[in-house]
Amino acid sequence: MDYSILKSLHIIFVVSWFAGLFYLPRLLVYHAEAQSKEPNEKAILSAQFSKMEKLLFNAIMIPAMFLTWITGLILIYLAWWDSFSSHTWLHLKLSFVVGITIYHFVCRHFIRQFQQGNFIISGPQLRMFNEIATILLVAVVFLVVAKNTLDMIYGLVGFVIFAIVIMTAVKIVRKYRTNA
């Protein structure tokens, strides 16, 4: 049976969710860094960032997350349920999607803390945190595309190398900014 419409909707919701997951941590970086500004500027920027974070999270990310999960679970039920236990790639994908969902709610925790004036994580730490969504997305895409075991092993090795490269690049950029 052809599930192309359902798959298309699932991909659209994933893209929408990830747009928020990529943009929200960047807003949090700017919000945290605004705390070092002059009091008037800090108040204006903090109010604006709080508004943007809340709107992005509630109006885009929450619906996109739920719709991603709903369409994904329907796809699993319709396309793979009878042979679910034999699809290792799908089990791994679901594990990463759970990780993405945890990341999503950690973002919400940061929003709430920032709104209360508790900047529990710094701008540089948030820049590193921002890369987690990229790493998780790469892992999921490789698993979905490379469904067989050998390709998954290559994908996993590539994923680890990619994660190391991303984290190293973030550290190099941070060191360069500090020395500049």
PDB file of N, CA and C in Angstrom, residues 3-22 56-57 59-75 93 97 100-101 104 137 140-141:
ATOM      1  N   TYR A   3       1.792   4.890   1.093  1.00  0.00           N
ATOM      2  CA  TYR A   3       1.548   5.821   2.202  1.00  0.00           C
ATOM      3  C   TYR A   3       2.216   7.165   1.940  1.00  0.00           C
ATOM      4  N   SER A   4       2.348   7.550   0.678  1.00  0.00           N
ATOM      5  CA  SER A   4       3.117   8.737   0.327  1.00  0.00           C
ATOM      6  C   SER A   4       2.530  10.023   0.921  1.00  0.00           C
ATOM      7  N   ILE A   5       1.224  10.143   0.999  1.00  0.00           N
ATOM      8  CA  ILE A   5       0.635  11.360   1.576  1.00  0.00           C
ATOM      9  C   ILE A   5       0.963  11.438   3.060  1.00  0.00           C
ATOM     10  N   LEU A   6       0.816  10.311   3.756  1.00  0.00           N
ATOM     11  CA  LEU A   6       1.124  10.284   5.188  1.00  0.00           C
ATOM     12  C   LEU A   6       2.614  10.536   5.430  1.00  0.00           C
ATOM     13  N   LYS A   7       3.476   9.936   4.611  1.00  0.00           N
ATOM     14  CA  LYS A   7       4.915  10.174   4.729  1.00  0.00           C
ATOM     15  C   LYS A   7       5.243  11.639   4.465  1.00  0.00           C
ATOM     16  N   SER A   8       4.599  12.221   3.459  1.00  0.00           N
ATOM     17  CA  SER A   8       4.829  13.631   3.143  1.00  0.00           C
ATOM     18  C   SER A   8       4.433  14.521   4.312  1.00  0.00           C
ATOM     19  N   LEU A   9       3.276  14.263   4.887  1.00  0.00           N
ATOM     20  CA  LEU A   9       2.842  15.039   6.055  1.00  0.00           C
ATOM     21  C   LEU A   9       3.826  14.871   7.209  1.00  0.00           C
ATOM     22  N   HIS A  10       4.267  13.643   7.423  1.00  0.00           N
ATOM     23  CA  HIS A  10       5.228  13.378   8.496  1.00  0.00           C
ATOM     24  C   HIS A  10       6.507  14.207   8.283  1.00  0.00           C
ATOM     25  N   ILE A  11       7.017  14.221   7.070  1.00  0.00           N
ATOM     26  CA  ILE A  11       8.233  14.984   6.770  1.00  0.00           C
ATOM     27  C   ILE A  11       7.996  16.480   6.970  1.00  0.00           C
ATOM     28  N   ILE A  12       6.856  16.979   6.548  1.00  0.00           N
ATOM     29  CA  ILE A  12       6.530  18.401   6.738  1.00  0.00           C
ATOM     30  C   ILE A  12       6.513  18.754   8.224  1.00  0.00           C
ATOM     31  N   PHE A  13       5.910  17.896   9.038  1.00  0.00           N
ATOM     32  CA  PHE A  13       5.851  18.171  10.481  1.00  0.00           C
ATOM     33  C   PHE A  13       7.231  18.071  11.120  1.00  0.00           C
ATOM     34  N   VAL A  14       8.055  17.126  10.659  1.00  0.00           N
ATOM     35  CA  VAL A  14       9.429  17.014  11.159  1.00  0.00           C
ATOM     36  C   VAL A  14      10.216  18.282  10.826  1.00  0.00           C
ATOM     37  N   VAL A  15      10.091  18.755   9.602  1.00  0.00           N
ATOM     38  CA  VAL A  15      10.806  19.970   9.190  1.00  0.00           C
ATOM     39  C   VAL A  15      10.348  21.164  10.035  1.00  0.00           C
ATOM     40  N   SER A  16       9.051  21.273  10.268  1.00  0.00           N
ATOM     41  CA  SER A  16       8.525  22.369  11.092  1.00  0.00           C
ATOM     42  C   SER A  16       9.058  22.287  12.515  1.00  0.00           C
ATOM     43  N   TRP A  17       9.064  21.086  13.069  1.00  0.00           N
ATOM     44  CA  TRP A  17       9.554  20.884  14.432  1.00  0.00           C
ATOM     45  C   TRP A  17      11.026  21.262  14.518  1.00  0.00           C
ATOM     46  N   PHE A  18      11.808  20.793  13.548  1.00  0.00           N
ATOM     47  CA  PHE A  18      13.239  21.084  13.581  1.00  0.00           C
ATOM     48  C   PHE A  18      13.538  22.550  13.314  1.00  0.00           C
ATOM     49  N   ALA A  19      12.710  23.219  12.556  1.00  0.00           N
ATOM     50  CA  ALA A  19      12.910  24.662  12.380  1.00  0.00           C
ATOM     51  C   ALA A  19      12.893  25.333  13.752  1.00  0.00           C
ATOM     52  N   GLY A  20      11.928  24.943  14.581  1.00  0.00           N
ATOM     53  CA  GLY A  20      11.861  25.476  15.940  1.00  0.00           C
ATOM     54  C   GLY A  20      13.020  25.017  16.801  1.00  0.00           C
ATOM     55  N   LEU A  21      13.395  23.739  16.674  1.00  0.00           N
ATOM     56  CA  LEU A  21      14.490  23.204  17.486  1.00  0.00           C
ATOM     57  C   LEU A  21      15.831  23.839  17.134  1.00  0.00           C
ATOM     58  N   PHE A  22      15.974  24.316  15.901  1.00  0.00           N
ATOM     59  CA  PHE A  22      17.196  25.017  15.512  1.00  0.00           C
ATOM     60  C   PHE A  22      17.153  26.489  15.925  1.00  0.00           C
ATOM     61  N   LEU A  56       7.177  30.915  19.656  1.00  0.00           N
ATOM     62  CA  LEU A  56       7.779  29.869  18.839  1.00  0.00           C
ATOM     63  C   LEU A  56       7.492  28.490  19.435  1.00  0.00           C
ATOM     64  N   PHE A  57       7.685  28.367  20.733  1.00  0.00           N
ATOM     65  CA  PHE A  57       7.505  27.065  21.373  1.00  0.00           C
ATOM     66  C   PHE A  57       6.040  26.623  21.320  1.00  0.00           C
ATOM     67  N   ALA A  59       3.295  27.954  19.588  1.00  0.00           N
ATOM     68  CA  ALA A  59       2.539  28.019  18.333  1.00  0.00           C
ATOM     69  C   ALA A  59       3.106  27.140  17.223  1.00  0.00           C
ATOM     70  N   ILE A  60       4.396  26.850  17.284  1.00  0.00           N
ATOM     71  CA  ILE A  60       5.007  26.063  16.212  1.00  0.00           C
ATOM     72  C   ILE A  60       5.535  24.723  16.714  1.00  0.00           C
ATOM     73  N   MET A  61       6.369  24.766  17.742  1.00  0.00           N
ATOM     74  CA  MET A  61       7.063  23.548  18.151  1.00  0.00           C
ATOM     75  C   MET A  61       6.151  22.499  18.781  1.00  0.00           C
ATOM     76  N   ILE A  62       5.256  22.912  19.656  1.00  0.00           N
ATOM     77  CA  ILE A  62       4.361  21.931  20.299  1.00  0.00           C
ATOM     78  C   ILE A  62       3.465  21.238  19.261  1.00  0.00           C
ATOM     79  N   PRO A  63       2.736  22.007  18.423  1.00  0.00           N
ATOM     80  CA  PRO A  63       1.909  21.314  17.419  1.00  0.00           C
ATOM     81  C   PRO A  63       2.734  20.447  16.467  1.00  0.00           C
ATOM     82  N   ALA A  64       3.887  20.951  16.027  1.00  0.00           N
ATOM     83  CA  ALA A  64       4.721  20.186  15.098  1.00  0.00           C
ATOM     84  C   ALA A  64       5.221  18.896  15.742  1.00  0.00           C
ATOM     85  N   MET A  65       5.594  18.964  17.020  1.00  0.00           N
ATOM     86  CA  MET A  65       6.056  17.760  17.712  1.00  0.00           C
ATOM     87  C   MET A  65       4.934  16.722  17.779  1.00  0.00           C
ATOM     88  N   PHE A  66       3.753  17.153  18.212  1.00  0.00           N
ATOM     89  CA  PHE A  66       2.637  16.202  18.333  1.00  0.00           C
ATOM     90  C   PHE A  66       2.251  15.620  16.975  1.00  0.00           C
ATOM     91  N   LEU A  67       2.204  16.447  15.958  1.00  0.00           N
ATOM     92  CA  LEU A  67       1.845  15.958  14.630  1.00  0.00           C
ATOM     93  C   LEU A  67       2.920  15.033  14.058  1.00  0.00           C
ATOM     94  N   THR A  68       4.184  15.306  14.371  1.00  0.00           N
ATOM     95  CA  THR A  68       5.265  14.401  13.966  1.00  0.00           C
ATOM     96  C   THR A  68       5.078  13.036  14.615  1.00  0.00           C
ATOM     97  N   TRP A  69       4.842  13.032  15.920  1.00  0.00           N
ATOM     98  CA  TRP A  69       4.639  11.773  16.636  1.00  0.00           C
ATOM     99  C   TRP A  69       3.405  11.026  16.124  1.00  0.00           C
ATOM    100  N   ILE A  70       2.311  11.746  15.935  1.00  0.00           N
ATOM    101  CA  ILE A  70       1.068  11.097  15.495  1.00  0.00           C
ATOM    102  C   ILE A  70       1.239  10.475  14.116  1.00  0.00           C
ATOM    103  N   THR A  71       1.747  11.247  13.158  1.00  0.00           N
ATOM    104  CA  THR A  71       1.914  10.689  11.809  1.00  0.00           C
ATOM    105  C   THR A  71       2.957   9.571  11.796  1.00  0.00           C
ATOM    106  N   GLY A  72       4.010   9.712  12.594  1.00  0.00           N
ATOM    107  CA  GLY A  72       5.025   8.660  12.666  1.00  0.00           C
ATOM    108  C   GLY A  72       4.481   7.366  13.241  1.00  0.00           C
ATOM    109  N   LEU A  73       3.717   7.472  14.307  1.00  0.00           N
ATOM    110  CA  LEU A  73       3.141   6.261  14.916  1.00  0.00           C
ATOM    111  C   LEU A  73       2.106   5.611  14.000  1.00  0.00           C
ATOM    112  N   ILE A  74       1.338   6.422  13.286  1.00  0.00           N
ATOM    113  CA  ILE A  74       0.391   5.859  12.311  1.00  0.00           C
ATOM    114  C   ILE A  74       1.146   5.122  11.207  1.00  0.00           C
ATOM    115  N   LEU A  75       2.243   5.704  10.727  1.00  0.00           N
ATOM    116  CA  LEU A  75       3.069   5.036   9.711  1.00  0.00           C
ATOM    117  C   LEU A  75       3.616   3.703  10.219  1.00  0.00           C
ATOM    118  N   LYS A  93      15.755   4.532  15.447  1.00  0.00           N
ATOM    119  CA  LYS A  93      15.157   5.823  15.083  1.00  0.00           C
ATOM    120  C   LYS A  93      14.246   6.306  16.200  1.00  0.00           C
ATOM    121  N   VAL A  97      14.309   9.709  18.352  1.00  0.00           N
ATOM    122  CA  VAL A  97      13.155  10.616  18.407  1.00  0.00           C
ATOM    123  C   VAL A  97      12.764  10.884  19.860  1.00  0.00           C
ATOM    124  N   ILE A 100      15.155  13.460  20.870  1.00  0.00           N
ATOM    125  CA  ILE A 100      14.754  14.760  20.328  1.00  0.00           C
ATOM    126  C   ILE A 100      13.632  15.355  21.170  1.00  0.00           C
ATOM    127  N   THR A 101      12.713  14.516  21.586  1.00  0.00           N
ATOM    128  CA  THR A 101      11.592  14.982  22.410  1.00  0.00           C
ATOM    129  C   THR A 101      12.088  15.465  23.773  1.00  0.00           C
ATOM    130  N   HIS A 104      13.563  18.789  23.239  1.00  0.00           N
ATOM    131  CA  HIS A 104      12.459  19.734  23.085  1.00  0.00           C
ATOM    132  C   HIS A 104      12.009  20.255  24.459  1.00  0.00           C
ATOM    133  N   LEU A 137      19.279  15.032  14.333  1.00  0.00           N
ATOM    134  CA  LEU A 137      18.664  15.008  13.002  1.00  0.00           C
ATOM    135  C   LEU A 137      19.496  14.162  12.036  1.00  0.00           C
ATOM    136  N   VAL A 140      18.933  10.448  12.741  1.00  0.00           N
ATOM    137  CA  VAL A 140      17.635   9.948  12.279  1.00  0.00           C
ATOM    138  C   VAL A 140      17.610   9.810  10.762  1.00  0.00           C
ATOM    139  N   VAL A 141      18.108  10.803  10.053  1.00  0.00           N
ATOM    140  CA  VAL A 141      18.088  10.744   8.591  1.00  0.00           C
ATOM    141  C   VAL A 141      18.909   9.562   8.092  1.00  0.00           C
TER     142      VAL A 141
END
